[in-house]
Every structure is written in C-alpha cells, then in structure tokens.
PDB file of C-alpha atoms and ligand atoms in Angstrom:
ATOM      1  CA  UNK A   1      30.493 128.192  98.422  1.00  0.00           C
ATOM      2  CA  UNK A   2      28.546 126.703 101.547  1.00  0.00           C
ATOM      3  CA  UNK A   3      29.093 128.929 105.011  1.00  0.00           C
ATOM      4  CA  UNK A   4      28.576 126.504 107.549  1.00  0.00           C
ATOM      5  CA  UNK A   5      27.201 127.430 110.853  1.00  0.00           C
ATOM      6  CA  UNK A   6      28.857 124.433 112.591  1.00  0.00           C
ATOM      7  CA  UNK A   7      32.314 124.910 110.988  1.00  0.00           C
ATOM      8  CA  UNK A   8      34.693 126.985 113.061  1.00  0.00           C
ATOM      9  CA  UNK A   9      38.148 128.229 112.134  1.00  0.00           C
ATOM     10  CA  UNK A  10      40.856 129.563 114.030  1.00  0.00           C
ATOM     11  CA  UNK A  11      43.838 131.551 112.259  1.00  0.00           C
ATOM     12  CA  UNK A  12      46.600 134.004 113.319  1.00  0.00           C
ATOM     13  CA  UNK A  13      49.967 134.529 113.111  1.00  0.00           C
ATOM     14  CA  UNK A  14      52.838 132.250 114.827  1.00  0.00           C
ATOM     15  CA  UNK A  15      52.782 132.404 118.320  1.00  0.00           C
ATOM     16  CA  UNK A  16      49.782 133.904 118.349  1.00  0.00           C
ATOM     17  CA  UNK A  17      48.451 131.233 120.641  1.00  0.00           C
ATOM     18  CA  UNK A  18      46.100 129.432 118.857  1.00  0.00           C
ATOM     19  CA  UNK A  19      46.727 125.879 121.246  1.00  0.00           C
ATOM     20  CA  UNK A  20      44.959 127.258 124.144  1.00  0.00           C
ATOM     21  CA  UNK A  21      42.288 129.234 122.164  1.00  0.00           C
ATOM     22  CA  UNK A  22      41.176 125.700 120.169  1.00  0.00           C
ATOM     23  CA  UNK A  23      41.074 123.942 123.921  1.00  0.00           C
ATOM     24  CA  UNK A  24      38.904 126.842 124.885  1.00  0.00           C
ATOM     25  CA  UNK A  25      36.531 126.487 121.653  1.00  0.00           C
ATOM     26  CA  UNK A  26      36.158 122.885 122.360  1.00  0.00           C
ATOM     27  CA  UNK A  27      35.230 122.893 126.061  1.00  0.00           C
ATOM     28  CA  UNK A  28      32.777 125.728 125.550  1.00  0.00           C
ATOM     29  CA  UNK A  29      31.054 123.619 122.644  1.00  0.00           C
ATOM     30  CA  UNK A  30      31.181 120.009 124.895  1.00  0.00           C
ATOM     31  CA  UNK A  31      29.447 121.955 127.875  1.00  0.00           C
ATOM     32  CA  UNK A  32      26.666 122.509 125.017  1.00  0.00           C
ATOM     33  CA  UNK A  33      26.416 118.811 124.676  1.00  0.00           C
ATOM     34  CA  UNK A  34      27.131 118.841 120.967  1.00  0.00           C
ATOM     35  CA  UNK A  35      29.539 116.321 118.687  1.00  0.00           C
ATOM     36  CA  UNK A  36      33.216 118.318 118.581  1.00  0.00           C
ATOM     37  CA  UNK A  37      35.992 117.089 116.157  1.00  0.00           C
ATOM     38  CA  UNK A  38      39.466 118.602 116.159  1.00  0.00           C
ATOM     39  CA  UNK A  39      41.345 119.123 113.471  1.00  0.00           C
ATOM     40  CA  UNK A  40      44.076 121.162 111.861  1.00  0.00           C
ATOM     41  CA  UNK A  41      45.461 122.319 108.145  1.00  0.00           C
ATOM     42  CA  UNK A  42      47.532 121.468 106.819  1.00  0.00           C
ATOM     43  CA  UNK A  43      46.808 118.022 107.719  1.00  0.00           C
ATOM     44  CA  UNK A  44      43.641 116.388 109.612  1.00  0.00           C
ATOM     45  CA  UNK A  45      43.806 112.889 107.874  1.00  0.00           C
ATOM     46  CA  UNK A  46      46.581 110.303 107.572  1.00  0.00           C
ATOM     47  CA  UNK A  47      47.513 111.315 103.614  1.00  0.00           C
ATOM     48  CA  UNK A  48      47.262 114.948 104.696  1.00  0.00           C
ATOM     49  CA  UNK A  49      49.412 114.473 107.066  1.00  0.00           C
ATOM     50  CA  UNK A  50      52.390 113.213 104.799  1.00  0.00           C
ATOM     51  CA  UNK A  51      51.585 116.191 102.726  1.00  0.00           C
ATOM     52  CA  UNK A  52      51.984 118.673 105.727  1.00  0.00           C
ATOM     53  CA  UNK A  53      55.862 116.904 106.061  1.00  0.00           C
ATOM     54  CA  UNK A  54      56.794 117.465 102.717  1.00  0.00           C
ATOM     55  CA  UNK A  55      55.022 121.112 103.452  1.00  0.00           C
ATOM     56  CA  UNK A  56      57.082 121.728 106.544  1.00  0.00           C
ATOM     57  CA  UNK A  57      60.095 119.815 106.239  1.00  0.00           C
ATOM     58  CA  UNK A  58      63.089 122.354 105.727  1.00  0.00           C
ATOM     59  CA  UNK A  59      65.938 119.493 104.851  1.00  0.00           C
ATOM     60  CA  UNK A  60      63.821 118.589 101.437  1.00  0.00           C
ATOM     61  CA  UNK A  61      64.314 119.612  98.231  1.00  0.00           C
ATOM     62  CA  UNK A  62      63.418 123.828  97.537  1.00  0.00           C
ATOM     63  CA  UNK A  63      59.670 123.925  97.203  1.00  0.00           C
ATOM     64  CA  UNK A  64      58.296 126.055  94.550  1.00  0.00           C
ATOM     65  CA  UNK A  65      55.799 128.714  95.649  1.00  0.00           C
ATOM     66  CA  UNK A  66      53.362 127.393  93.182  1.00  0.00           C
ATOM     67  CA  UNK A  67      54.210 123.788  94.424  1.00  0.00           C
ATOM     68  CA  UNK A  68      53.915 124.961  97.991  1.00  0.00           C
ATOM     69  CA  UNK A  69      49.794 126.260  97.373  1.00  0.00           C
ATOM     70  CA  UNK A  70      49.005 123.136  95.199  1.00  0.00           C
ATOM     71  CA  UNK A  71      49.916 121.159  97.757  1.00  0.00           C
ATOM     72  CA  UNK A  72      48.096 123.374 100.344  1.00  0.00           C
ATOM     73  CA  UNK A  73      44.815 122.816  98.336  1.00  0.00           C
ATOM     74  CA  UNK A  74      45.534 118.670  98.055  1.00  0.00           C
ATOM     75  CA  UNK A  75      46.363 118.563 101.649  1.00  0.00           C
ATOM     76  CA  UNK A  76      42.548 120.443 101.646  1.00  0.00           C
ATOM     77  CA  UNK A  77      40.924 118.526  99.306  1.00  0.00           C
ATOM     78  CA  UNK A  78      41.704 115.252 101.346  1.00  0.00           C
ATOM     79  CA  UNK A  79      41.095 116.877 104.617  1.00  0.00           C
ATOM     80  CA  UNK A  80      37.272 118.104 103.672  1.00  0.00           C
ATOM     81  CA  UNK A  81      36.036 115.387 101.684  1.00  0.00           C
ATOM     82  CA  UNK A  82      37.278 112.705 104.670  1.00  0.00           C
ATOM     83  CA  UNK A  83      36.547 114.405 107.589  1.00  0.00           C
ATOM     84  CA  UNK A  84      35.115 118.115 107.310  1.00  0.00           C
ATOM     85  CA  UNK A  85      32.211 116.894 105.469  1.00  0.00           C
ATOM     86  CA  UNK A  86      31.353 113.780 106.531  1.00  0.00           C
ATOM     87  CA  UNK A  87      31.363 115.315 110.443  1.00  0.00           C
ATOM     88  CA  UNK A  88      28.853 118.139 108.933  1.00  0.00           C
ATOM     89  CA  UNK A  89      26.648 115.789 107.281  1.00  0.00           C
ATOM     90  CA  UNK A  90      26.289 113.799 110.537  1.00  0.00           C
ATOM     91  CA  UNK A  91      25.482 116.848 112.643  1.00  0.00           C
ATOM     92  CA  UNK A  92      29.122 117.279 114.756  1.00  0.00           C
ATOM     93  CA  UNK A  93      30.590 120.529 115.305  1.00  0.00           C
ATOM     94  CA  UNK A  94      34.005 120.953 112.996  1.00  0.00           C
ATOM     95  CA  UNK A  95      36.775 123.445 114.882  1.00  0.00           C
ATOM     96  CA  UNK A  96      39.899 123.533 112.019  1.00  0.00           C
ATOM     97  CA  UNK A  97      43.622 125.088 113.452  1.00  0.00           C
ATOM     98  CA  UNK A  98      43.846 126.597 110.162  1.00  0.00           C
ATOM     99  CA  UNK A  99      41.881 126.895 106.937  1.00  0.00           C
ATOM    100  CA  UNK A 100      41.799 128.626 103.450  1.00  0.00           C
ATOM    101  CA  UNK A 101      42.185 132.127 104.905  1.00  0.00           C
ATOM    102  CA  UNK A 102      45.802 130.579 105.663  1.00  0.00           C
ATOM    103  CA  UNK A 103      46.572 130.233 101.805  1.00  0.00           C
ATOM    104  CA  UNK A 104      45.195 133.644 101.009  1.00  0.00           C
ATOM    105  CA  UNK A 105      47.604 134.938 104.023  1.00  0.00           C
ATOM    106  CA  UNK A 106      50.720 132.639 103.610  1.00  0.00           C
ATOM    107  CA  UNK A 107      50.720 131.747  99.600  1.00  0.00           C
ATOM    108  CA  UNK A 108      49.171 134.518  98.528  1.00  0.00           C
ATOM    109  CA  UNK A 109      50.222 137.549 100.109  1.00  0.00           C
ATOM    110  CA  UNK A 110      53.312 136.197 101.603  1.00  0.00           C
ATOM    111  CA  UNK A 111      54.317 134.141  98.697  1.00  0.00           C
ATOM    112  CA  UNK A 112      52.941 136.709  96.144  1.00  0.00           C
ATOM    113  CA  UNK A 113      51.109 133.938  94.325  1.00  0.00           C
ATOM    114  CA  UNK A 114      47.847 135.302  92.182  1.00  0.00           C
ATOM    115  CA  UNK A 115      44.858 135.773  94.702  1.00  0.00           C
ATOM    116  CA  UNK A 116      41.997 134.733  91.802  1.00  0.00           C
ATOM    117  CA  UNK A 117      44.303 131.513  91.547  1.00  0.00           C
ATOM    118  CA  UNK A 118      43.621 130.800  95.056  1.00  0.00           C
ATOM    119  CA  UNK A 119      39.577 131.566  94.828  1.00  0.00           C
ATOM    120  CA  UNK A 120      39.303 129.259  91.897  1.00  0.00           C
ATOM    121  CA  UNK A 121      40.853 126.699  93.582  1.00  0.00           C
ATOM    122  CA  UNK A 122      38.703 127.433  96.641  1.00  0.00           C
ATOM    123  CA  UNK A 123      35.501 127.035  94.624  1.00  0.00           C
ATOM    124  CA  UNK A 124      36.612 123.766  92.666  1.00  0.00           C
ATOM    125  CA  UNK A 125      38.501 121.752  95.689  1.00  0.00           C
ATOM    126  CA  UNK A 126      37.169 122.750  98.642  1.00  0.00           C
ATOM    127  CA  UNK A 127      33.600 124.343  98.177  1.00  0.00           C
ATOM    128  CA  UNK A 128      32.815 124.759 102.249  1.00  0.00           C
ATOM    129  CA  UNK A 129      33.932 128.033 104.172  1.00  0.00           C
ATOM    130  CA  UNK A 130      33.482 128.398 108.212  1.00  0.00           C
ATOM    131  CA  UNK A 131      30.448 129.857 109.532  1.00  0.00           C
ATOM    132  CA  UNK A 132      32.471 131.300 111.989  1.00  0.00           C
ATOM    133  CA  UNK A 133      36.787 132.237 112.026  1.00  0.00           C
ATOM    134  CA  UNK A 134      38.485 133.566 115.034  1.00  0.00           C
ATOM    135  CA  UNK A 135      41.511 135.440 113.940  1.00  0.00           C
ATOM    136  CA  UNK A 136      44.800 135.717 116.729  1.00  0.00           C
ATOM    137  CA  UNK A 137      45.874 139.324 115.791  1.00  0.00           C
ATOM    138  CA  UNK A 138      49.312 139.728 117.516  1.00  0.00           C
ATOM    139  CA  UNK A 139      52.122 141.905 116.945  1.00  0.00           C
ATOM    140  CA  UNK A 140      54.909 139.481 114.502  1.00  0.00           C
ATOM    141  CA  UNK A 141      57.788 139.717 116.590  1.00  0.00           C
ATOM    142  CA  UNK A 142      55.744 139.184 119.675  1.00  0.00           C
ATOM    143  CA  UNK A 143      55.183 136.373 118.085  1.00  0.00           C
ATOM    144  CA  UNK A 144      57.943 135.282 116.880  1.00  0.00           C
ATOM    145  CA  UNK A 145      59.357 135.918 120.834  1.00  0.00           C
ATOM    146  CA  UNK A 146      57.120 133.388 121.737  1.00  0.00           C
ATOM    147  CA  UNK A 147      58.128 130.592 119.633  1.00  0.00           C
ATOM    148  CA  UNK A 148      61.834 131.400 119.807  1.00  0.00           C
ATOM    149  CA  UNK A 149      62.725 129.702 122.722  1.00  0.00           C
ATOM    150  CA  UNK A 150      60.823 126.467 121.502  1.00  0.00           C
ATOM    151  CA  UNK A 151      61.891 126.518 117.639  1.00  0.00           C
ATOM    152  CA  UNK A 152      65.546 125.311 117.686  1.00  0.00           C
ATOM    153  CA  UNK A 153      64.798 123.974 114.501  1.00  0.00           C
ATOM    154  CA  UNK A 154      62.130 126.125 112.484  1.00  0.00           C
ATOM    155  CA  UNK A 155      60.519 124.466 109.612  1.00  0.00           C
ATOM    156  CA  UNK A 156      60.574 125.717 106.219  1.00  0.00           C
ATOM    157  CA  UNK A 157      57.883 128.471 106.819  1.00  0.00           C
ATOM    158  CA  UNK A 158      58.754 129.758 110.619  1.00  0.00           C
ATOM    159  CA  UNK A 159      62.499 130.305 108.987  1.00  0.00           C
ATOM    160  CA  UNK A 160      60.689 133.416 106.803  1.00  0.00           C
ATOM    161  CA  UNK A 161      61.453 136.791 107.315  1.00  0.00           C
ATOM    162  CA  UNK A 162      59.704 139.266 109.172  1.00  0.00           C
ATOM    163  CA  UNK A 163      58.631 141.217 106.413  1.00  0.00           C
ATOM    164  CA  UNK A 164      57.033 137.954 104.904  1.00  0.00           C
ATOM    165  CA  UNK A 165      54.905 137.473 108.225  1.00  0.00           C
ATOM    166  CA  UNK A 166      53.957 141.239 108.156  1.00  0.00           C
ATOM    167  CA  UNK A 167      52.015 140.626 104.787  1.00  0.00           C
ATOM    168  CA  UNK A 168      50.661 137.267 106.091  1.00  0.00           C
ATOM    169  CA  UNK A 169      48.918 139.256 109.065  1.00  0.00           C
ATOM    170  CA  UNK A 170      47.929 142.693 107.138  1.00  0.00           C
ATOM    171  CA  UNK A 171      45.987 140.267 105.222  1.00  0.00           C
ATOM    172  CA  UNK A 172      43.915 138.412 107.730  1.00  0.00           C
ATOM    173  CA  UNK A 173      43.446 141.728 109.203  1.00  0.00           C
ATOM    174  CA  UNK A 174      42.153 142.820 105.685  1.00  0.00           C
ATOM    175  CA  UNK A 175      39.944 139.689 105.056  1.00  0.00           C
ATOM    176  CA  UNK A 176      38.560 139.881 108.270  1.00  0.00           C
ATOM    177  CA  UNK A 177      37.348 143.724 107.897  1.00  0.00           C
ATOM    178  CA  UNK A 178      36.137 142.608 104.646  1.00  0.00           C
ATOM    179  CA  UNK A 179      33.523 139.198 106.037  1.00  0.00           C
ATOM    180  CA  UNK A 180      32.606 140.873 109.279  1.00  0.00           C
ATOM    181  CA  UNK A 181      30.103 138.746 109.579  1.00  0.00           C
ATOM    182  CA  UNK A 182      32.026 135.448 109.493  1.00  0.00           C
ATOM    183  CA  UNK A 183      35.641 136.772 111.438  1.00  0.00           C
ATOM    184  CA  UNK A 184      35.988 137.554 115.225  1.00  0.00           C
ATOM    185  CA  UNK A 185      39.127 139.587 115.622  1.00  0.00           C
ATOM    186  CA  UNK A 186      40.572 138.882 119.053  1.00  0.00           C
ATOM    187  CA  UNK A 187      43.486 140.651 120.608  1.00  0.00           C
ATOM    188  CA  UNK A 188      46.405 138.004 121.165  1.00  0.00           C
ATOM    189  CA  UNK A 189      48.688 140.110 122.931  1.00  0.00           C
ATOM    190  CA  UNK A 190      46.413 140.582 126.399  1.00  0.00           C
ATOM    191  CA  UNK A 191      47.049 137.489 128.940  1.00  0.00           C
ATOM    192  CA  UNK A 192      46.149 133.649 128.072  1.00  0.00           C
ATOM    193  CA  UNK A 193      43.393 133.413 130.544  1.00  0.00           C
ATOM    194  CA  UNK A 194      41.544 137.017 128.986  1.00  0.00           C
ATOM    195  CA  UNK A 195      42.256 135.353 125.624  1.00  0.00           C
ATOM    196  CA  UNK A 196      40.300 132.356 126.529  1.00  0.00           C
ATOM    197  CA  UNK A 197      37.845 134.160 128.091  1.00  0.00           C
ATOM    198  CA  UNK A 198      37.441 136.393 124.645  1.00  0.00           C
ATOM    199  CA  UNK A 199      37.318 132.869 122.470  1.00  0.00           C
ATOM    200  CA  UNK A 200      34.982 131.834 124.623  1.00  0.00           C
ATOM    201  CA  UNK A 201      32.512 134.327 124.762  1.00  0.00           C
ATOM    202  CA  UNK A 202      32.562 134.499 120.902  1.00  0.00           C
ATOM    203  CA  UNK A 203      31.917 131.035 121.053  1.00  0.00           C
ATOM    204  CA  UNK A 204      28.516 131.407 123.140  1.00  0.00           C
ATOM    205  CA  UNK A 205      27.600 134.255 120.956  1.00  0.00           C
ATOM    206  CA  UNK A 206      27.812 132.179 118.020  1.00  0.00           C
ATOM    207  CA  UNK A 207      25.649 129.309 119.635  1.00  0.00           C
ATOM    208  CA  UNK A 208      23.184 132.057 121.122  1.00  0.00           C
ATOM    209  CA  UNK A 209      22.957 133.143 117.503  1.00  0.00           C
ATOM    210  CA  UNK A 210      22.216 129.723 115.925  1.00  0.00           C
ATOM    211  CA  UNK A 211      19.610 129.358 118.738  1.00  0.00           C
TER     212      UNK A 211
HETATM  213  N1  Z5A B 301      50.093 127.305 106.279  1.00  0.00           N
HETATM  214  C1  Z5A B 301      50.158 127.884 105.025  1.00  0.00           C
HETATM  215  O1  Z5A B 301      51.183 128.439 104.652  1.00  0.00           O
HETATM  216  N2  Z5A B 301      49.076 127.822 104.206  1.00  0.00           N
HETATM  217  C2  Z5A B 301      47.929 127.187 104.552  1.00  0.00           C
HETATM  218  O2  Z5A B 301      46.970 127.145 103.764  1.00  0.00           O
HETATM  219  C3  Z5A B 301      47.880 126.580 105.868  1.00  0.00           C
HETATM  220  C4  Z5A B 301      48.965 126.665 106.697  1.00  0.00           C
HETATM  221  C5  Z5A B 301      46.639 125.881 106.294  1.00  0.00           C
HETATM  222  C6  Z5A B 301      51.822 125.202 109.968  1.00  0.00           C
HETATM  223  O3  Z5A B 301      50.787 125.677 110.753  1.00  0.00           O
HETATM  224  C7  Z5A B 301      52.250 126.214 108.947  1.00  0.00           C
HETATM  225  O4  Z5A B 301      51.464 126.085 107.753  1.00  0.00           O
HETATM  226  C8  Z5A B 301      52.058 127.634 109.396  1.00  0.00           C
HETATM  227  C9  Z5A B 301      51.174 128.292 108.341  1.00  0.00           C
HETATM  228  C10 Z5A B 301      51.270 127.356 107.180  1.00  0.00           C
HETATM  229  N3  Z5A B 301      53.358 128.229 109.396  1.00  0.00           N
HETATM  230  N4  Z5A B 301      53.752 129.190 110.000  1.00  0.00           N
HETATM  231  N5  Z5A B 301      54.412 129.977 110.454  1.00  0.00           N
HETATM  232  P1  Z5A B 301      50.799 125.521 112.359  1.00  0.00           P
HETATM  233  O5  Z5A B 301      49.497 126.071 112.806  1.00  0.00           O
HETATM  234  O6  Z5A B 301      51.129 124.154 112.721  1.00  0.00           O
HETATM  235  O7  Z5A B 301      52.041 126.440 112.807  1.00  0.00           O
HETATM  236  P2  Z5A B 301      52.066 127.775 113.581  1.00  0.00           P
HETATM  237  O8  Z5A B 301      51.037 128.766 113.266  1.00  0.00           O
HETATM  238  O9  Z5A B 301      53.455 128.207 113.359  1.00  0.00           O
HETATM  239  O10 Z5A B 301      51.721 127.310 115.062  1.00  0.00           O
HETATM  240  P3  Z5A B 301      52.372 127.897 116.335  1.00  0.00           P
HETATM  241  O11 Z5A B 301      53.613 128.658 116.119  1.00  0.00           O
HETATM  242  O12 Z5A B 301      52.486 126.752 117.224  1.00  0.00           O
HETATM  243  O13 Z5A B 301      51.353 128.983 116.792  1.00  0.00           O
HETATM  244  P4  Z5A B 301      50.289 128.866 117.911  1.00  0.00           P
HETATM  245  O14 Z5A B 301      49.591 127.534 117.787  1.00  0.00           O
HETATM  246  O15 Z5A B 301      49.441 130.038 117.844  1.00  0.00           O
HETATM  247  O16 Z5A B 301      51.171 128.892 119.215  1.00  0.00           O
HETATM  248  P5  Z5A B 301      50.932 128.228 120.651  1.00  0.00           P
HETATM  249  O17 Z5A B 301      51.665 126.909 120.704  1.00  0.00           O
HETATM  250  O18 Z5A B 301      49.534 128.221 121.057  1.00  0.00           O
HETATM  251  O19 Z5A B 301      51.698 129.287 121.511  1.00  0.00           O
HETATM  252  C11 Z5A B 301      53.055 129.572 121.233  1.00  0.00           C
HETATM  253  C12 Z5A B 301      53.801 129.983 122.519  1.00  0.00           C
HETATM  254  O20 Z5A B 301      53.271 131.216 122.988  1.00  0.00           O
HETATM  255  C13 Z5A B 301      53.662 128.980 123.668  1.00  0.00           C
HETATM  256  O21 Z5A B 301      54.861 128.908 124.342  1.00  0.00           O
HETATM  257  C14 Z5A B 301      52.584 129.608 124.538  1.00  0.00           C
HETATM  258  O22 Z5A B 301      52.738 129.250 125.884  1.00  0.00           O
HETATM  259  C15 Z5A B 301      52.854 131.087 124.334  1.00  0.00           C
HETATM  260  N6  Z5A B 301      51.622 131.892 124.458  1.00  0.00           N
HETATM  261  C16 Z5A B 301      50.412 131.597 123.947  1.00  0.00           C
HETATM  262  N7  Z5A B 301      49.519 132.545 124.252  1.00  0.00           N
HETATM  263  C17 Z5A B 301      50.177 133.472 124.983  1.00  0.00           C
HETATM  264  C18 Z5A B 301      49.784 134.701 125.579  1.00  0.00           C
HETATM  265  N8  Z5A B 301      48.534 135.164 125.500  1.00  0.00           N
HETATM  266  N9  Z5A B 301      50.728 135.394 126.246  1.00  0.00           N
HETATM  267  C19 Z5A B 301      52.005 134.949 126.325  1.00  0.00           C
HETATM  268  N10 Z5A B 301      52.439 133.787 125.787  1.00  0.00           N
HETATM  269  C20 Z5A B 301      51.540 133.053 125.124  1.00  0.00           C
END
C-alpha cells in the first residue's frame, strides 16, 4: 500500500462542510504553483459516475449491503487507475471528497459489513492511500441540521438513521487516532471562515513538511 505525499483526502460526516474545506485545500495548493485536480468518491470519472447513481439513487431497486461496498470498490477501482494515478505519475497534486476511509466508516461500521473484507479489497483494487486526510468531525445532528433544509429528497444513504451515522463518525474518529500521522482532525462545528483557516494551515504544514 503506497502513502502518497501528493494525495490528499477529505472525509467527515454529512454536513460537515467538506465544499468549502476542498475550495480552501485547492487555493492554498495553486498559490504554491503546483498541478491541483479535483475529484470526489464515489465517482471522479464518467463510468464512476453512473456507478455513484445507482449508489445514491433511492427510487432503485433495494441494494444489498454487500452490493452497496462492491460497488464502492468498482466505482474506486475506475476512479484510481483513470485519474488518481495517472495525475501522481505526472507530478499533480490529487485532493479526493472522499476515499477508502469512507467504506471503512459507511459499509463497514455503518453497514456492519466484515472490516478484513474491506482491507483485502483495499490492497487488491486500489493499492494507493493519501499521504495526508483531513477528517470534518461534527456533531451528527448538527449535521444533519445543516443539510435538512437543502435535502427535500435524501438519497438512499442521507435517509439512514442517526444511530447509523453515529457509527460512521466513531469510526473516522477511531481510524484517525489510530494513523496520526496521515489524519488531521479538524473541528467542524466552529465558524466556516476558522474552518478554512484550520484546512488551510494543515495544508501549509503538509507542504512545509514535504519541503
Ligand atoms: N460513501 C460511502 O458510503 N462509502 C464510500 O466509500 C464513499 C462514500 C466514498 C455521497 O458522498 C455518499 O457516499 C455519502 C457517503 C457515501 N453519503 N452520506 N451521507 P457525498 O460526499 O456526495 O455526500 P455528503 O457527505 O452527504 O455531502 P454533504 O452532505 O454535501 O456534506 P458536505 O459536503 O460536508 O456539506 P457542505 O455542502 O459543504 O455543507 C452542508 C451545509 O452546511 C451547507 O448549507 C453549508 O453552507 C453548511 N455549512 C458548512 N460549513 C458550515 C459551518 N462551519 N457552519 C455552519 N454551516 C455550515
């Protein structure tokens, strides 16, 4: 499993805010001159993109909890070999909404699906971890508050309970005491501008570090 230093991820709950912290991680790497590409799980090419509607789409057929992570890691798959790597290899900067931390969270702890499961398919499908993840940690029904006005009509995973989103976040929380070294836990209850400021300041560490 390759940590790489030019690979960002953000994760977090719903609502946790995670638009304005990626706009924030890409100005602060474009003022350092460098190659930025944007992207976002699941998702981040055209097939992966159809995946994430079957993923999302609450009107389809039931999807089973083993269904739901397989397609998770095809969605994956796609996305790193057509654009994660390729933007590596050729020296850009990679800043993912989203990554595998979100299957441990979502499929794993919230679906209950087998954790060693999810690590094998890490290793054989995807093989590349961030350098550097920036977890959202916010309160679920803060969250949940801030979405509610603009949800009418949740899709398949926002209509979970509470109790589901409760595991999701105790385990970022937990993976992110356990890789210190990769995870910046940033508090995303205080204001949107301190937020940014926080994301940003990581950010600069992280470059002062590679330095
Ligand atoms: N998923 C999965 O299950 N397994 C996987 O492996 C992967 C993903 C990769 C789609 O992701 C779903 O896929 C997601 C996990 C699952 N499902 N859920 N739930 P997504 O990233 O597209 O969906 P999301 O996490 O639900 O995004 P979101 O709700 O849009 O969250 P956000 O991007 O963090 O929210 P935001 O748009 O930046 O902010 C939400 C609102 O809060 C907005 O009105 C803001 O103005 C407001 N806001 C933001 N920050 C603040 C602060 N600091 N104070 C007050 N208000 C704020």
């Amino acid at each position: 499993m390759i940590h790489h230093p030019h690979f960002i991820s953000l994760e977090g709950g719903e609502g946790a805010g995670k638009s304005s912290a990626l706009s924030a991680i890409r100005e602060t790497l474009a003022a350092h001159g460098v190659e930025v590409v944007l992207t976002r799980e699941p998702g981040g090419t055209p097939l992966a993109e159809r995946i994430r509607e079957l993923l999302l789409d609450r009107d389809g057929e039931a999807l089973a909890a083993e269904t739901e992570l397989l397609l998770m890691f095809a969605s994956r798959a796609q996305h790193v070999r057509e654009v994660v790597r390729p933007a590596l290899q050729r020296g850009a900067w990679v800043v993912s909404d989203r990554f595998t931390d979100s299957s441990y969270a979502y499929q794993g702890a919230g679906r209950g699906l087998d954790p060693t499961w999810i690590e094998d398919l890490e290793r054989r499908a995807v093989g590349v971890k961030p350098g550097l993840t920036l977890l959202l940690d916010l309160d679920v029904r803060e969250g949940r508050a801030r979405t509610a006005g603009r949800d009418l009509w949740p899709d398949r995973i926002e209509s979970e309970q509470d109790d589901f989103f409760e595991r999701v976040r105790e385990t970022f929380r937990r993976r992110a005491q356990a890789e210190p070294q990769r995870f910046r836990v940033i508090d995303a209850s205080q204001p949107v501008d301190t937020v940014a400021a926080a994301v940003r300041a990581v950010v600069e560490a992280w470059l002062e570090q590679g330095r």
